[in-house]
Every structure is written in C-alpha cells, then in structure tokens.
Short mmCIF file of C-alpha atoms in Angstrom, two decimals:
data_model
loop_
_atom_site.label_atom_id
_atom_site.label_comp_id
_atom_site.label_asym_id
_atom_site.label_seq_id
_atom_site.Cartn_x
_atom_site.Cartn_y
_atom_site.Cartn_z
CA UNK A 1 25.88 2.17 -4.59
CA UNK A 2 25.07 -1.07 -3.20
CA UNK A 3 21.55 -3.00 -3.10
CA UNK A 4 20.31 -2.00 -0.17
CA UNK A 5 20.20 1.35 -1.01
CA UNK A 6 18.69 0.86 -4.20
CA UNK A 7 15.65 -1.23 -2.46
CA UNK A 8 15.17 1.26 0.59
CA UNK A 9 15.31 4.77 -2.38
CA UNK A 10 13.36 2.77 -4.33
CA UNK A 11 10.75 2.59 -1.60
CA UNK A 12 10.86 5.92 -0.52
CA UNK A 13 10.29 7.15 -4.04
CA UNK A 14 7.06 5.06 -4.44
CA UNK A 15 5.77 6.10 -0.62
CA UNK A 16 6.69 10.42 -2.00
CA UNK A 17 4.64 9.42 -4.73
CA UNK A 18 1.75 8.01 -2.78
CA UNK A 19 1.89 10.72 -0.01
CA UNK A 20 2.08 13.36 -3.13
CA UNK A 21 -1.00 12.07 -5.01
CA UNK A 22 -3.18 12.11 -1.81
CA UNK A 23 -2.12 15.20 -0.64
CA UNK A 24 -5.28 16.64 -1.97
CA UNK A 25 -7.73 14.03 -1.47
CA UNK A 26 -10.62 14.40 0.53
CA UNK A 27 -13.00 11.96 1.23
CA UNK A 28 -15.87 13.44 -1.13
CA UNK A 29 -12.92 12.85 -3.85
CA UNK A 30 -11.80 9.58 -2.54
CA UNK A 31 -15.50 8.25 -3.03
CA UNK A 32 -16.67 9.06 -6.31
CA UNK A 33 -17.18 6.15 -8.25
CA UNK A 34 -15.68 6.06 -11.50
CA UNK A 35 -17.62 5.05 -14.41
CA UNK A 36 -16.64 1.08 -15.44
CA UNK A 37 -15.10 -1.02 -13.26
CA UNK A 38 -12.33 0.93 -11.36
CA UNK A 39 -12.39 1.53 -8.22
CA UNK A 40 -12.61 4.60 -6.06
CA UNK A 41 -10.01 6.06 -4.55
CA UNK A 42 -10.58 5.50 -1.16
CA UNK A 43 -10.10 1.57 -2.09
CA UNK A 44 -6.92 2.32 -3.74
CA UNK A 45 -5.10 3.88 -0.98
CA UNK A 46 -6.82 1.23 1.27
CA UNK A 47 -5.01 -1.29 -0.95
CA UNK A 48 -1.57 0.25 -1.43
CA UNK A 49 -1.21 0.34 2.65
CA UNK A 50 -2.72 -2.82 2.72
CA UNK A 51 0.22 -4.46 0.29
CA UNK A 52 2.64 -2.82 2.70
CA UNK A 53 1.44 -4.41 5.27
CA UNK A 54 1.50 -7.83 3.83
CA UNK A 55 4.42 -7.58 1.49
CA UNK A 56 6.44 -6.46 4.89
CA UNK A 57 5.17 -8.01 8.05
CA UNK A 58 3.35 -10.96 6.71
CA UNK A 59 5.32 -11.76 4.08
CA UNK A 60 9.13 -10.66 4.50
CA UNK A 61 8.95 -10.31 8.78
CA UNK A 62 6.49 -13.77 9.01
CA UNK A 63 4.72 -11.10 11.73
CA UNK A 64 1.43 -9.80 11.94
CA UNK A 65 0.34 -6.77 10.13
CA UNK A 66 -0.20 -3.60 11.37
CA UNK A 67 -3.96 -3.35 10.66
CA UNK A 68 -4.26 -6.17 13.24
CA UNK A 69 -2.42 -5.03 15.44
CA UNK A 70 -3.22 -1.30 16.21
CA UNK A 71 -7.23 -3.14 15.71
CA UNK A 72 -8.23 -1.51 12.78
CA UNK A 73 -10.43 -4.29 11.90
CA UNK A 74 -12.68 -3.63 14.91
CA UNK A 75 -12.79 0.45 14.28
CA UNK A 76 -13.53 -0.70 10.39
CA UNK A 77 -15.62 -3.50 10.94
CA UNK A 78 -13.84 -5.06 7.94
CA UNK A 79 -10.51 -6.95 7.20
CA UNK A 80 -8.74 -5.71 4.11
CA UNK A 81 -7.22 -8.61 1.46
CA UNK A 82 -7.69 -8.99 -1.85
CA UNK A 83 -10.82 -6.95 -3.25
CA UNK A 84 -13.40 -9.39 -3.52
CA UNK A 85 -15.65 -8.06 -7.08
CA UNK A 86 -16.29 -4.73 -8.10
CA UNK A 87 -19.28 -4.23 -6.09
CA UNK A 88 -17.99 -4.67 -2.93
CA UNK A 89 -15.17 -2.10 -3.98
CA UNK A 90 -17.33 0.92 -4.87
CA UNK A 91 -19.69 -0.21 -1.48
CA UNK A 92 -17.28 -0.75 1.20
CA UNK A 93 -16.66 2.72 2.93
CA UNK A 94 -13.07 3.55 3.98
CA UNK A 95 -12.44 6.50 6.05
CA UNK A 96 -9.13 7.89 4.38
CA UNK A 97 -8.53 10.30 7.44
CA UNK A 98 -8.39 7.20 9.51
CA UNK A 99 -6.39 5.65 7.07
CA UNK A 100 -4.25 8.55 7.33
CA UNK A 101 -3.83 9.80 11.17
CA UNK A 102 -4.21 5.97 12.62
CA UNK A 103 -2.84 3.41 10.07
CA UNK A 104 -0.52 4.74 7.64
CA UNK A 105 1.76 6.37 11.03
CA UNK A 106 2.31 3.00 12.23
CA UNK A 107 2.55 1.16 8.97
CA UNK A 108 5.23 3.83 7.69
CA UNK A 109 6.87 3.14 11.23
CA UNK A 110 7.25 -0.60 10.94
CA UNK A 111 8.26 -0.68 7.33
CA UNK A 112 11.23 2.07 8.11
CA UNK A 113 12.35 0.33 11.06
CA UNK A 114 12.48 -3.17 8.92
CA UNK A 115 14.43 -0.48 5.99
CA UNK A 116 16.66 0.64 8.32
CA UNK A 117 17.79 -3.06 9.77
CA UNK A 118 18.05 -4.64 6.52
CA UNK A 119 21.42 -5.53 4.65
CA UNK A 120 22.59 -7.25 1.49
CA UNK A 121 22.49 -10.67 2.98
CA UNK A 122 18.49 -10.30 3.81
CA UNK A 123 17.72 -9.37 0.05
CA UNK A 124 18.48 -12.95 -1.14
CA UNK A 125 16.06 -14.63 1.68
CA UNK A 126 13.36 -16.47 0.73
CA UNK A 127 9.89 -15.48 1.11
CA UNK A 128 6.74 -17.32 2.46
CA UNK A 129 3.50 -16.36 1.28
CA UNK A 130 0.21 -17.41 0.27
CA UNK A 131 0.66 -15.69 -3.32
CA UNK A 132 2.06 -18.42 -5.49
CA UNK A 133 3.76 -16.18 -7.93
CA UNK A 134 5.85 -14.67 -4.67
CA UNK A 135 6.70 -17.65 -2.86
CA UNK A 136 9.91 -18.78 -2.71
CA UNK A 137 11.11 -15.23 -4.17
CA UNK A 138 13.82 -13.26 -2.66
CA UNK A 139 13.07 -10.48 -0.66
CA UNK A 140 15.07 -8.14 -3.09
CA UNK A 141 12.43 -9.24 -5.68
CA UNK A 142 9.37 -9.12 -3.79
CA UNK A 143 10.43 -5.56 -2.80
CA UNK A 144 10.96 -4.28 -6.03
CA UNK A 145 7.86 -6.18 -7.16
CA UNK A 146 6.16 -4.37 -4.15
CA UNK A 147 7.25 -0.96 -5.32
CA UNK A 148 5.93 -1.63 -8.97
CA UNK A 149 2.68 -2.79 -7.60
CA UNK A 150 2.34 0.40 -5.29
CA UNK A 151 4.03 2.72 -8.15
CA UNK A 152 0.83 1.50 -11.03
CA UNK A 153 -1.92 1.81 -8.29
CA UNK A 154 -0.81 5.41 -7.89
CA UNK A 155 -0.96 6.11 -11.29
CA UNK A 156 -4.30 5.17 -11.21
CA UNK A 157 -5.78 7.54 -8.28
CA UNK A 158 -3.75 9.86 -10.02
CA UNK A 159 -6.09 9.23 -13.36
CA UNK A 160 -9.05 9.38 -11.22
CA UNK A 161 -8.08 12.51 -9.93
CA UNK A 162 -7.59 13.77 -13.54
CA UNK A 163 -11.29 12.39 -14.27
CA UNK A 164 -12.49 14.61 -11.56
CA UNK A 165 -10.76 17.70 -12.63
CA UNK A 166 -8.35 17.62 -10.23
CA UNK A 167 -4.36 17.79 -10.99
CA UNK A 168 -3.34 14.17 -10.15
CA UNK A 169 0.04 14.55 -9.62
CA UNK A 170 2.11 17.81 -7.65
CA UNK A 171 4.65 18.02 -10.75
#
C-alpha cells in the first residue's frame, strides 16, 4: 500500500462520513440553534465544503475555488471564510439543498479529478497559503490535516443531531 492510496481512502472515508451524517438533514434541522456557542448545522456543512475548497484549489492547486467559480457568492449573497463570531454563525442563512444539488457536485468533481492525478512525488510539495500553521507544509500533511479537520466537524453535526433527537450517525 503506498501513500497515495492512503491520502485518497483517507479522503473518501471522511467525505462517506459527511455524506452519511447529512443524509437526514433537512433544513428545519440544519437551522436550529444550539444552546451555547456552537453553531448550527447548516454552518457546519457550509464550512466542511468550504475547507475543501480551499485546502484543494486554493491551497494545494494555487486555483480558484469552486464557490467562485460556479458564482455561488452572487446566488448567496455572501463569501464563505473563516466564521467571523458566533452571531454571524447562527444569523447567516445557508440553503443546504443548494449546498447540496449546486456546490458540493462540483466541489466533489474537482477534488476527485485532483485525487485521481496525484502521485507520491506531489505529496511532498510545498504548500502556499494564508494559514501560517499550513504554509510551507507538504501536501501529504495538509491532506491528512484536511481530513482530521473535516472528520471532528462531523462529529459535531453528528452531536447536534443527537441534541435534536435525531440518530447522528447511520451505524
């Protein structure tokens, strides 16, 4: 078993996950606001796309992300980044079936074609970024970081599902 195929099963574990822990969500569930300061669902799966984006095209491929390109920021009327405070978190509105039949499609598209070309060599390149504690990294390690990242933000809808009364995860 060589590295590649530990980075691209490691990523289509964490994307099963995902897709398995929303199966069930509606929007009514994805916007109920959890009591502290977590965040709703609908800003969770917002973000774990979002990192994809970033962590793949802006990051590894030095492209443009997917959001911008398919102009989800003019259907939104909002750029996603890093979530701003608390309040703008449990105000913003996020239409997950958008999220889901427009955006995720493409982004899943773009991140399997990039998968699929990758080979050992490419997991020791260097990565530019704006996020000090990634820059510089190899992409092997900003992948696997990736995959953690995604991997504790889907325990968490999970546990807000669980709040709800709803069975977070399929198994």
């Amino acid at each position: 078993m060589d590295n590649v195929y530990v980075i691209r099963n490691l990523m289509g574990r964490v994307r099963e996950s995902f897709l398995d822990v929303m199966d069930n969500v509606t929007q009514d569930i994805a916007d109920w606001v959890p009591s502290g300061e977590a965040h709703p669902i609908r800003m969770s799966n917002l973000h774990l796309l979002w990192a994809e984006d970033r962590f793949i095209n802006v990051f590894i491929k030095e492209t443009s992300t997917v959001w911008a390109d398919i102009g989800m920021g003019e259907k939104t009327g909002f750029q996603p980044g890093r979530i701003p405070n608390v309040e703008w978190a449990r105000s913003t509105e996020v239409d997950i079936y958008e999220l889901r039949d427009v955006y995720m499609p493409k982004l899943f598209a773009s991140t399997d074609a990039y998968l699929s070309m990758m080979n050992s060599d490419d997991l020791d390149k260097p990565v530019k970024s704006d996020v000090e504690s990634i820059n510089g990294l190899p992409i092997g390690e900003v992948l696997i970081r990736f995959a953690l990242h995604n991997a504790n933000h889907i325990g968490e809808i999970s546990s807000q599902k669980g709040t709800q009364g709803i069975k977070g995860y399929s198994f």
